[in-house]
JSON list of C-alpha atoms in Angstrom, two decimals:
[
{"chain": "Z", "resi": 1, "resn": "MET", "atom": "CA", "xyz": [142.07, 138.93, -0.89]},
{"chain": "Z", "resi": 2, "resn": "PHE", "atom": "CA", "xyz": [141.62, 137.34, 2.52]},
{"chain": "Z", "resi": 3, "resn": "LYS", "atom": "CA", "xyz": [137.84, 137.71, 2.47]},
{"chain": "Z", "resi": 4, "resn": "TRP", "atom": "CA", "xyz": [137.48, 136.04, -0.92]},
{"chain": "Z", "resi": 5, "resn": "TYR", "atom": "CA", "xyz": [139.83, 133.24, 0.15]},
{"chain": "Z", "resi": 6, "resn": "VAL", "atom": "CA", "xyz": [137.76, 132.57, 3.24]},
{"chain": "Z", "resi": 7, "resn": "MET", "atom": "CA", "xyz": [134.49, 132.61, 1.32]},
{"chain": "Z", "resi": 8, "resn": "LEU", "atom": "CA", "xyz": [135.76, 130.17, -1.30]},
{"chain": "Z", "resi": 9, "resn": "PHE", "atom": "CA", "xyz": [137.30, 127.91, 1.34]},
{"chain": "Z", "resi": 10, "resn": "LEU", "atom": "CA", "xyz": [134.14, 127.78, 3.44]},
{"chain": "Z", "resi": 11, "resn": "VAL", "atom": "CA", "xyz": [131.46, 127.76, 0.77]},
{"chain": "Z", "resi": 12, "resn": "GLY", "atom": "CA", "xyz": [130.72, 124.10, 1.52]},
{"chain": "Z", "resi": 13, "resn": "LEU", "atom": "CA", "xyz": [129.75, 124.95, 5.10]},
{"chain": "Z", "resi": 14, "resn": "SER", "atom": "CA", "xyz": [127.01, 127.45, 4.26]},
{"chain": "Z", "resi": 15, "resn": "ALA", "atom": "CA", "xyz": [124.07, 125.04, 4.07]},
{"chain": "Z", "resi": 16, "resn": "ASP", "atom": "CA", "xyz": [122.84, 125.82, 7.59]},
{"chain": "Z", "resi": 17, "resn": "ALA", "atom": "CA", "xyz": [123.02, 129.57, 7.13]},
{"chain": "Z", "resi": 18, "resn": "GLN", "atom": "CA", "xyz": [119.31, 130.16, 7.87]},
{"chain": "Z", "resi": 19, "resn": "GLN", "atom": "CA", "xyz": [119.26, 128.32, 11.17]},
{"chain": "Z", "resi": 20, "resn": "LEU", "atom": "CA", "xyz": [121.02, 131.03, 13.19]},
{"chain": "Z", "resi": 21, "resn": "GLU", "atom": "CA", "xyz": [121.14, 134.81, 13.14]},
{"chain": "Z", "resi": 22, "resn": "LEU", "atom": "CA", "xyz": [124.31, 136.60, 14.25]},
{"chain": "Z", "resi": 23, "resn": "LYS", "atom": "CA", "xyz": [123.76, 140.32, 14.83]},
{"chain": "Z", "resi": 24, "resn": "ILE", "atom": "CA", "xyz": [125.71, 143.23, 16.33]},
{"chain": "Z", "resi": 25, "resn": "ASP", "atom": "CA", "xyz": [123.34, 145.27, 18.51]},
{"chain": "Z", "resi": 26, "resn": "SER", "atom": "CA", "xyz": [125.56, 148.15, 19.60]},
{"chain": "Z", "resi": 27, "resn": "ILE", "atom": "CA", "xyz": [129.14, 149.38, 19.99]},
{"chain": "Z", "resi": 28, "resn": "SER", "atom": "CA", "xyz": [129.65, 152.03, 22.66]},
{"chain": "Z", "resi": 29, "resn": "ILE", "atom": "CA", "xyz": [132.90, 153.82, 23.50]},
{"chain": "Z", "resi": 30, "resn": "ASP", "atom": "CA", "xyz": [134.64, 154.74, 26.75]},
{"chain": "Z", "resi": 31, "resn": "ASP", "atom": "CA", "xyz": [137.33, 157.44, 26.58]},
{"chain": "Z", "resi": 32, "resn": "SER", "atom": "CA", "xyz": [137.84, 157.79, 30.34]},
{"chain": "Z", "resi": 33, "resn": "ASP", "atom": "CA", "xyz": [141.41, 156.51, 29.95]},
{"chain": "Z", "resi": 34, "resn": "LYS", "atom": "CA", "xyz": [143.38, 158.89, 27.72]},
{"chain": "Z", "resi": 35, "resn": "ALA", "atom": "CA", "xyz": [145.82, 156.12, 26.79]},
{"chain": "Z", "resi": 36, "resn": "GLU", "atom": "CA", "xyz": [143.19, 153.98, 25.11]},
{"chain": "Z", "resi": 37, "resn": "ARG", "atom": "CA", "xyz": [139.63, 153.82, 23.90]},
{"chain": "Z", "resi": 38, "resn": "VAL", "atom": "CA", "xyz": [137.45, 150.91, 25.01]},
{"chain": "Z", "resi": 39, "resn": "PHE", "atom": "CA", "xyz": [134.79, 149.69, 22.61]},
{"chain": "Z", "resi": 40, "resn": "ASN", "atom": "CA", "xyz": [132.02, 147.73, 24.30]},
{"chain": "Z", "resi": 41, "resn": "LEU", "atom": "CA", "xyz": [130.43, 145.39, 21.78]},
{"chain": "Z", "resi": 42, "resn": "HIS", "atom": "CA", "xyz": [126.99, 143.87, 22.30]},
{"chain": "Z", "resi": 43, "resn": "TYR", "atom": "CA", "xyz": [125.86, 141.11, 19.96]},
{"chain": "Z", "resi": 44, "resn": "HIS", "atom": "CA", "xyz": [123.48, 138.17, 19.93]},
{"chain": "Z", "resi": 45, "resn": "ILE", "atom": "CA", "xyz": [122.93, 134.77, 18.37]},
{"chain": "Z", "resi": 46, "resn": "SER", "atom": "CA", "xyz": [119.34, 133.71, 17.66]},
{"chain": "Z", "resi": 47, "resn": "ASN", "atom": "CA", "xyz": [118.04, 130.24, 16.94]},
{"chain": "Z", "resi": 48, "resn": "LEU", "atom": "CA", "xyz": [115.60, 130.78, 14.07]},
{"chain": "Z", "resi": 49, "resn": "THR", "atom": "CA", "xyz": [114.30, 127.21, 14.12]},
{"chain": "Z", "resi": 50, "resn": "ASP", "atom": "CA", "xyz": [111.77, 125.27, 16.16]},
{"chain": "Z", "resi": 51, "resn": "GLU", "atom": "CA", "xyz": [114.39, 122.76, 17.26]},
{"chain": "Z", "resi": 52, "resn": "PRO", "atom": "CA", "xyz": [117.19, 122.86, 19.84]},
{"chain": "Z", "resi": 53, "resn": "LEU", "atom": "CA", "xyz": [120.59, 123.27, 18.21]},
{"chain": "Z", "resi": 54, "resn": "ARG", "atom": "CA", "xyz": [124.19, 122.69, 19.26]},
{"chain": "Z", "resi": 55, "resn": "PHE", "atom": "CA", "xyz": [127.49, 123.85, 17.83]},
{"chain": "Z", "resi": 56, "resn": "PHE", "atom": "CA", "xyz": [131.13, 124.45, 18.68]},
{"chain": "Z", "resi": 57, "resn": "LEU", "atom": "CA", "xyz": [131.89, 128.10, 19.50]},
{"chain": "Z", "resi": 58, "resn": "ASP", "atom": "CA", "xyz": [134.17, 129.73, 22.07]},
{"chain": "Z", "resi": 59, "resn": "THR", "atom": "CA", "xyz": [132.63, 133.11, 22.89]},
{"chain": "Z", "resi": 60, "resn": "SER", "atom": "CA", "xyz": [135.35, 134.13, 25.36]},
{"chain": "Z", "resi": 61, "resn": "ASN", "atom": "CA", "xyz": [137.13, 136.05, 22.61]},
{"chain": "Z", "resi": 62, "resn": "ILE", "atom": "CA", "xyz": [136.71, 137.55, 19.14]},
{"chain": "Z", "resi": 63, "resn": "ILE", "atom": "CA", "xyz": [139.91, 137.41, 17.12]},
{"chain": "Z", "resi": 64, "resn": "PRO", "atom": "CA", "xyz": [141.10, 139.23, 13.97]},
{"chain": "Z", "resi": 65, "resn": "SER", "atom": "CA", "xyz": [140.14, 137.65, 10.65]},
{"chain": "Z", "resi": 66, "resn": "THR", "atom": "CA", "xyz": [143.82, 136.94, 10.05]},
{"chain": "Z", "resi": 67, "resn": "GLY", "atom": "CA", "xyz": [143.68, 134.47, 12.96]},
{"chain": "Z", "resi": 68, "resn": "GLY", "atom": "CA", "xyz": [142.40, 131.75, 10.63]},
{"chain": "Z", "resi": 69, "resn": "SER", "atom": "CA", "xyz": [139.04, 130.25, 9.74]},
{"chain": "Z", "resi": 70, "resn": "SER", "atom": "CA", "xyz": [139.65, 127.02, 11.70]},
{"chain": "Z", "resi": 71, "resn": "SER", "atom": "CA", "xyz": [139.54, 128.79, 15.08]},
{"chain": "Z", "resi": 72, "resn": "MET", "atom": "CA", "xyz": [136.69, 128.10, 17.50]},
{"chain": "Z", "resi": 73, "resn": "TYR", "atom": "CA", "xyz": [136.48, 131.84, 18.18]},
{"chain": "Z", "resi": 74, "resn": "PRO", "atom": "CA", "xyz": [134.33, 134.21, 16.15]},
{"chain": "Z", "resi": 75, "resn": "PHE", "atom": "CA", "xyz": [136.48, 136.61, 14.14]},
{"chain": "Z", "resi": 76, "resn": "TYR", "atom": "CA", "xyz": [136.01, 140.26, 13.24]},
{"chain": "Z", "resi": 77, "resn": "MET", "atom": "CA", "xyz": [136.57, 142.10, 9.99]},
{"chain": "Z", "resi": 78, "resn": "LEU", "atom": "CA", "xyz": [137.19, 145.85, 9.90]},
{"chain": "Z", "resi": 79, "resn": "TYR", "atom": "CA", "xyz": [136.10, 148.06, 7.00]},
{"chain": "Z", "resi": 80, "resn": "GLU", "atom": "CA", "xyz": [136.92, 151.63, 5.98]},
{"chain": "Z", "resi": 81, "resn": "GLY", "atom": "CA", "xyz": [133.89, 152.55, 3.97]},
{"chain": "Z", "resi": 82, "resn": "ASN", "atom": "CA", "xyz": [133.33, 149.49, 1.79]},
{"chain": "Z", "resi": 83, "resn": "THR", "atom": "CA", "xyz": [137.01, 148.47, 1.82]},
{"chain": "Z", "resi": 84, "resn": "PHE", "atom": "CA", "xyz": [138.10, 145.55, 3.96]},
{"chain": "Z", "resi": 85, "resn": "LEU", "atom": "CA", "xyz": [141.24, 146.38, 5.96]},
{"chain": "Z", "resi": 86, "resn": "GLU", "atom": "CA", "xyz": [143.44, 143.30, 6.27]},
{"chain": "Z", "resi": 87, "resn": "ILE", "atom": "CA", "xyz": [145.52, 144.70, 9.09]},
{"chain": "Z", "resi": 88, "resn": "GLY", "atom": "CA", "xyz": [145.61, 141.92, 11.65]},
{"chain": "Z", "resi": 89, "resn": "SER", "atom": "CA", "xyz": [144.92, 142.91, 15.24]},
{"chain": "Z", "resi": 90, "resn": "VAL", "atom": "CA", "xyz": [143.73, 146.45, 15.90]},
{"chain": "Z", "resi": 91, "resn": "PHE", "atom": "CA", "xyz": [142.60, 145.74, 19.45]},
{"chain": "Z", "resi": 92, "resn": "SER", "atom": "CA", "xyz": [144.16, 144.39, 22.63]},
{"chain": "Z", "resi": 93, "resn": "GLY", "atom": "CA", "xyz": [142.79, 143.14, 25.93]},
{"chain": "Z", "resi": 94, "resn": "SER", "atom": "CA", "xyz": [141.20, 139.97, 24.58]},
{"chain": "Z", "resi": 95, "resn": "GLY", "atom": "CA", "xyz": [140.29, 136.86, 26.53]},
{"chain": "Z", "resi": 96, "resn": "ARG", "atom": "CA", "xyz": [142.58, 134.51, 24.64]},
{"chain": "Z", "resi": 97, "resn": "ARG", "atom": "CA", "xyz": [143.75, 131.46, 26.61]},
{"chain": "Z", "resi": 98, "resn": "THR", "atom": "CA", "xyz": [147.42, 130.51, 26.80]},
{"chain": "Z", "resi": 99, "resn": "TYR", "atom": "CA", "xyz": [149.15, 127.37, 28.03]},
{"chain": "Z", "resi": 100, "resn": "ASN", "atom": "CA", "xyz": [152.56, 127.08, 29.67]},
{"chain": "Z", "resi": 101, "resn": "LEU", "atom": "CA", "xyz": [154.15, 124.21, 27.73]},
{"chain": "Z", "resi": 102, "resn": "GLU", "atom": "CA", "xyz": [157.15, 124.06, 30.09]},
{"chain": "Z", "resi": 103, "resn": "LYS", "atom": "CA", "xyz": [154.95, 123.15, 33.03]},
{"chain": "Z", "resi": 104, "resn": "THR", "atom": "CA", "xyz": [152.38, 121.06, 31.18]},
{"chain": "Z", "resi": 105, "resn": "ASN", "atom": "CA", "xyz": [153.22, 117.62, 29.79]},
{"chain": "Z", "resi": 106, "resn": "PHE", "atom": "CA", "xyz": [151.76, 116.48, 26.49]},
{"chain": "Z", "resi": 107, "resn": "ASP", "atom": "CA", "xyz": [149.07, 114.22, 27.95]},
{"chain": "Z", "resi": 108, "resn": "SER", "atom": "CA", "xyz": [147.87, 116.91, 30.32]},
{"chain": "Z", "resi": 109, "resn": "LEU", "atom": "CA", "xyz": [147.79, 119.46, 27.52]},
{"chain": "Z", "resi": 110, "resn": "GLN", "atom": "CA", "xyz": [145.74, 117.10, 25.36]},
{"chain": "Z", "resi": 111, "resn": "THR", "atom": "CA", "xyz": [143.31, 116.70, 28.24]},
{"chain": "Z", "resi": 112, "resn": "VAL", "atom": "CA", "xyz": [143.00, 120.47, 28.61]},
{"chain": "Z", "resi": 113, "resn": "ILE", "atom": "CA", "xyz": [142.44, 120.95, 24.88]},
{"chain": "Z", "resi": 114, "resn": "ARG", "atom": "CA", "xyz": [139.87, 118.14, 24.80]},
{"chain": "Z", "resi": 115, "resn": "GLN", "atom": "CA", "xyz": [137.98, 119.65, 27.73]},
{"chain": "Z", "resi": 116, "resn": "ARG", "atom": "CA", "xyz": [138.09, 123.06, 26.07]},
{"chain": "Z", "resi": 117, "resn": "LYS", "atom": "CA", "xyz": [136.36, 121.60, 23.01]},
{"chain": "Z", "resi": 118, "resn": "ILE", "atom": "CA", "xyz": [133.67, 120.04, 25.19]},
{"chain": "Z", "resi": 119, "resn": "ASP", "atom": "CA", "xyz": [133.20, 123.29, 27.13]},
{"chain": "Z", "resi": 120, "resn": "ALA", "atom": "CA", "xyz": [132.77, 125.15, 23.82]},
{"chain": "Z", "resi": 121, "resn": "ILE", "atom": "CA", "xyz": [129.63, 123.23, 22.89]},
{"chain": "Z", "resi": 122, "resn": "VAL", "atom": "CA", "xyz": [126.88, 125.85, 22.80]},
{"chain": "Z", "resi": 123, "resn": "LYS", "atom": "CA", "xyz": [123.29, 124.71, 23.32]},
{"chain": "Z", "resi": 124, "resn": "ILE", "atom": "CA", "xyz": [120.53, 127.01, 22.12]},
{"chain": "Z", "resi": 125, "resn": "ALA", "atom": "CA", "xyz": [116.83, 126.30, 22.56]},
{"chain": "Z", "resi": 126, "resn": "PRO", "atom": "CA", "xyz": [114.20, 126.85, 19.85]},
{"chain": "Z", "resi": 127, "resn": "LYS", "atom": "CA", "xyz": [113.76, 130.59, 19.16]},
{"chain": "Z", "resi": 128, "resn": "GLU", "atom": "CA", "xyz": [116.22, 131.39, 21.97]},
{"chain": "Z", "resi": 129, "resn": "VAL", "atom": "CA", "xyz": [118.38, 134.54, 21.80]},
{"chain": "Z", "resi": 130, "resn": "LYS", "atom": "CA", "xyz": [121.78, 134.40, 23.49]},
{"chain": "Z", "resi": 131, "resn": "LYS", "atom": "CA", "xyz": [123.37, 137.78, 24.22]},
{"chain": "Z", "resi": 132, "resn": "PHE", "atom": "CA", "xyz": [127.11, 138.45, 24.52]},
{"chain": "Z", "resi": 133, "resn": "THR", "atom": "CA", "xyz": [129.41, 141.36, 25.25]},
{"chain": "Z", "resi": 134, "resn": "MET", "atom": "CA", "xyz": [133.09, 141.91, 24.47]},
{"chain": "Z", "resi": 135, "resn": "ASP", "atom": "CA", "xyz": [135.45, 144.78, 25.25]},
{"chain": "Z", "resi": 136, "resn": "PHE", "atom": "CA", "xyz": [138.01, 145.85, 22.66]},
{"chain": "Z", "resi": 137, "resn": "HIS", "atom": "CA", "xyz": [140.89, 148.14, 23.68]},
{"chain": "Z", "resi": 138, "resn": "TRP", "atom": "CA", "xyz": [142.37, 150.50, 21.08]},
{"chain": "Z", "resi": 139, "resn": "ASN", "atom": "CA", "xyz": [145.57, 152.43, 21.87]},
{"chain": "Z", "resi": 140, "resn": "HIS", "atom": "CA", "xyz": [144.86, 155.18, 19.29]},
{"chain": "Z", "resi": 141, "resn": "GLU", "atom": "CA", "xyz": [147.40, 153.73, 16.84]},
{"chain": "Z", "resi": 142, "resn": "ARG", "atom": "CA", "xyz": [146.46, 154.48, 13.23]},
{"chain": "Z", "resi": 143, "resn": "TYR", "atom": "CA", "xyz": [149.34, 153.02, 11.23]},
{"chain": "Z", "resi": 144, "resn": "TYR", "atom": "CA", "xyz": [149.39, 149.25, 10.74]},
{"chain": "Z", "resi": 145, "resn": "GLN", "atom": "CA", "xyz": [151.51, 146.91, 8.70]},
{"chain": "Z", "resi": 146, "resn": "TYR", "atom": "CA", "xyz": [150.49, 143.35, 7.91]},
{"chain": "Z", "resi": 147, "resn": "GLN", "atom": "CA", "xyz": [152.82, 141.25, 5.78]},
{"chain": "Z", "resi": 148, "resn": "ASP", "atom": "CA", "xyz": [153.60, 143.48, 2.77]},
{"chain": "Z", "resi": 149, "resn": "MET", "atom": "CA", "xyz": [150.58, 145.74, 3.19]},
{"chain": "Z", "resi": 150, "resn": "GLU", "atom": "CA", "xyz": [150.42, 149.08, 5.00]},
{"chain": "Z", "resi": 151, "resn": "TYR", "atom": "CA", "xyz": [147.24, 150.71, 6.28]},
{"chain": "Z", "resi": 152, "resn": "TYR", "atom": "CA", "xyz": [146.30, 153.95, 7.99]},
{"chain": "Z", "resi": 153, "resn": "LEU", "atom": "CA", "xyz": [143.01, 154.39, 9.85]},
{"chain": "Z", "resi": 154, "resn": "GLU", "atom": "CA", "xyz": [141.71, 157.67, 8.49]},
{"chain": "Z", "resi": 155, "resn": "GLU", "atom": "CA", "xyz": [140.22, 159.73, 11.29]},
{"chain": "Z", "resi": 156, "resn": "LYS", "atom": "CA", "xyz": [137.38, 161.21, 9.26]},
{"chain": "Z", "resi": 157, "resn": "ALA", "atom": "CA", "xyz": [136.47, 158.03, 7.37]},
{"chain": "Z", "resi": 158, "resn": "GLN", "atom": "CA", "xyz": [133.55, 155.80, 8.29]},
{"chain": "Z", "resi": 159, "resn": "HIS", "atom": "CA", "xyz": [134.55, 152.46, 9.77]},
{"chain": "Z", "resi": 160, "resn": "PHE", "atom": "CA", "xyz": [132.48, 149.33, 10.28]},
{"chain": "Z", "resi": 161, "resn": "LEU", "atom": "CA", "xyz": [132.92, 146.10, 12.23]},
{"chain": "Z", "resi": 162, "resn": "GLU", "atom": "CA", "xyz": [131.58, 142.74, 11.09]},
{"chain": "Z", "resi": 163, "resn": "ILE", "atom": "CA", "xyz": [131.67, 139.39, 12.93]},
{"chain": "Z", "resi": 164, "resn": "THR", "atom": "CA", "xyz": [131.80, 135.94, 11.38]},
{"chain": "Z", "resi": 165, "resn": "MET", "atom": "CA", "xyz": [131.55, 132.59, 13.12]},
{"chain": "Z", "resi": 166, "resn": "VAL", "atom": "CA", "xyz": [132.63, 129.41, 11.38]},
{"chain": "Z", "resi": 167, "resn": "LEU", "atom": "CA", "xyz": [130.93, 126.41, 12.95]},
{"chain": "Z", "resi": 168, "resn": "GLN", "atom": "CA", "xyz": [132.62, 123.08, 12.25]},
{"chain": "Z", "resi": 169, "resn": "LYS", "atom": "CA", "xyz": [132.65, 119.68, 13.88]},
{"chain": "Z", "resi": 170, "resn": "HIS", "atom": "CA", "xyz": [134.56, 117.24, 11.66]},
{"chain": "Z", "resi": 171, "resn": "ILE", "atom": "CA", "xyz": [137.91, 118.95, 12.21]},
{"chain": "Z", "resi": 172, "resn": "TYR", "atom": "CA", "xyz": [137.72, 118.14, 15.94]},
{"chain": "Z", "resi": 173, "resn": "GLN", "atom": "CA", "xyz": [137.48, 114.37, 15.49]},
{"chain": "Z", "resi": 174, "resn": "LYS", "atom": "CA", "xyz": [140.99, 113.66, 16.80]},
{"chain": "Z", "resi": 175, "resn": "GLU", "atom": "CA", "xyz": [140.53, 115.92, 19.81]},
{"chain": "Z", "resi": 176, "resn": "LEU", "atom": "CA", "xyz": [137.35, 114.35, 21.18]},
{"chain": "Z", "resi": 177, "resn": "PRO", "atom": "CA", "xyz": [136.53, 110.95, 22.71]},
{"chain": "Z", "resi": 178, "resn": "GLU", "atom": "CA", "xyz": [135.43, 108.62, 19.92]},
{"chain": "Z", "resi": 179, "resn": "ALA", "atom": "CA", "xyz": [131.98, 107.97, 21.39]},
{"chain": "Z", "resi": 180, "resn": "LEU", "atom": "CA", "xyz": [131.28, 111.68, 21.82]},
{"chain": "Z", "resi": 181, "resn": "PHE", "atom": "CA", "xyz": [132.41, 112.55, 18.31]},
{"chain": "Z", "resi": 182, "resn": "ASN", "atom": "CA", "xyz": [130.28, 109.76, 16.79]},
{"chain": "Z", "resi": 183, "resn": "GLU", "atom": "CA", "xyz": [127.27, 111.07, 18.69]},
{"chain": "Z", "resi": 184, "resn": "ILE", "atom": "CA", "xyz": [127.95, 114.63, 17.47]},
{"chain": "Z", "resi": 185, "resn": "LYS", "atom": "CA", "xyz": [128.54, 113.46, 13.89]},
{"chain": "Z", "resi": 186, "resn": "ALA", "atom": "CA", "xyz": [125.21, 111.63, 13.79]},
{"chain": "Z", "resi": 187, "resn": "ASP", "atom": "CA", "xyz": [123.23, 114.54, 15.27]},
{"chain": "Z", "resi": 188, "resn": "ASN", "atom": "CA", "xyz": [121.70, 116.67, 12.50]},
{"chain": "Z", "resi": 189, "resn": "ARG", "atom": "CA", "xyz": [120.92, 119.34, 15.08]},
{"chain": "Z", "resi": 190, "resn": "PHE", "atom": "CA", "xyz": [124.63, 119.74, 15.85]},
{"chain": "Z", "resi": 191, "resn": "ILE", "atom": "CA", "xyz": [125.16, 122.21, 13.07]},
{"chain": "Z", "resi": 192, "resn": "GLU", "atom": "CA", "xyz": [127.94, 123.52, 10.87]},
{"chain": "Z", "resi": 193, "resn": "GLY", "atom": "CA", "xyz": [127.97, 126.65, 8.75]},
{"chain": "Z", "resi": 194, "resn": "VAL", "atom": "CA", "xyz": [129.32, 130.14, 8.17]},
{"chain": "Z", "resi": 195, "resn": "PHE", "atom": "CA", "xyz": [127.34, 132.95, 9.79]},
{"chain": "Z", "resi": 196, "resn": "THR", "atom": "CA", "xyz": [128.13, 136.64, 9.27]},
{"chain": "Z", "resi": 197, "resn": "SER", "atom": "CA", "xyz": [126.68, 139.56, 11.18]},
{"chain": "Z", "resi": 198, "resn": "ASN", "atom": "CA", "xyz": [125.56, 142.96, 10.01]},
{"chain": "Z", "resi": 199, "resn": "LYS", "atom": "CA", "xyz": [128.20, 145.67, 9.56]},
{"chain": "Z", "resi": 200, "resn": "PHE", "atom": "CA", "xyz": [128.04, 148.09, 12.47]},
{"chain": "Z", "resi": 201, "resn": "PRO", "atom": "CA", "xyz": [129.66, 151.56, 12.69]},
{"chain": "Z", "resi": 202, "resn": "ILE", "atom": "CA", "xyz": [132.72, 151.81, 14.95]},
{"chain": "Z", "resi": 203, "resn": "ASP", "atom": "CA", "xyz": [134.17, 155.22, 15.85]},
{"chain": "Z", "resi": 204, "resn": "PHE", "atom": "CA", "xyz": [137.92, 155.77, 15.42]},
{"chain": "Z", "resi": 205, "resn": "GLN", "atom": "CA", "xyz": [137.67, 159.58, 15.46]},
{"chain": "Z", "resi": 206, "resn": "LYS", "atom": "CA", "xyz": [139.51, 161.60, 18.07]},
{"chain": "Z", "resi": 207, "resn": "ALA", "atom": "CA", "xyz": [137.74, 162.02, 21.36]},
{"chain": "Z", "resi": 208, "resn": "LYS", "atom": "CA", "xyz": [135.79, 165.24, 21.60]},
{"chain": "Z", "resi": 209, "resn": "THR", "atom": "CA", "xyz": [137.14, 167.58, 24.28]},
{"chain": "Z", "resi": 210, "resn": "ASN", "atom": "CA", "xyz": [134.96, 169.84, 26.39]},
{"chain": "Z", "resi": 211, "resn": "PRO", "atom": "CA", "xyz": [135.43, 173.56, 25.66]}
]
């Protein structure tokens, strides 16, 4: 249900879908710590055009799809076979930023948020490929409950990870200086759109032990 809701909600943003390519290159695993498995994700964003492009995207984290489509972070979707698993967060150890509201007054917080938006402007040259990595930590938990739904990660099933980035600019109007937002709004090369990667296998099977 979540996937169809997102697609219907964002269908108006898909016009720029051929300007960028989002692709997962590899997902390797590290089982050196018996308490958790670390997935090392490598992915890239390619500018398919002959023009420089800009967009809002915070690549310091990749959040669960249940985190909301208005986030500046890319979000991941997890599949068991062809079935989307709406289970919230499977991984820990993300790079999410937090703010201490007790020690930060409102004006200072607004300044921090505004600067974060400016820092999240990605510039990509014509035909450029930007490469990224992200570590996901899984504690071997297989049972998950999200709202009224229950899920179990079957050990022998095939699982796949998919990334989506939702690029928007109009929703940040109130958080940016007026002159900057007007410049961004008028720039046709400051793009919006919904971009989805390939589905890539991710291994939730038990670690193989040496005989």
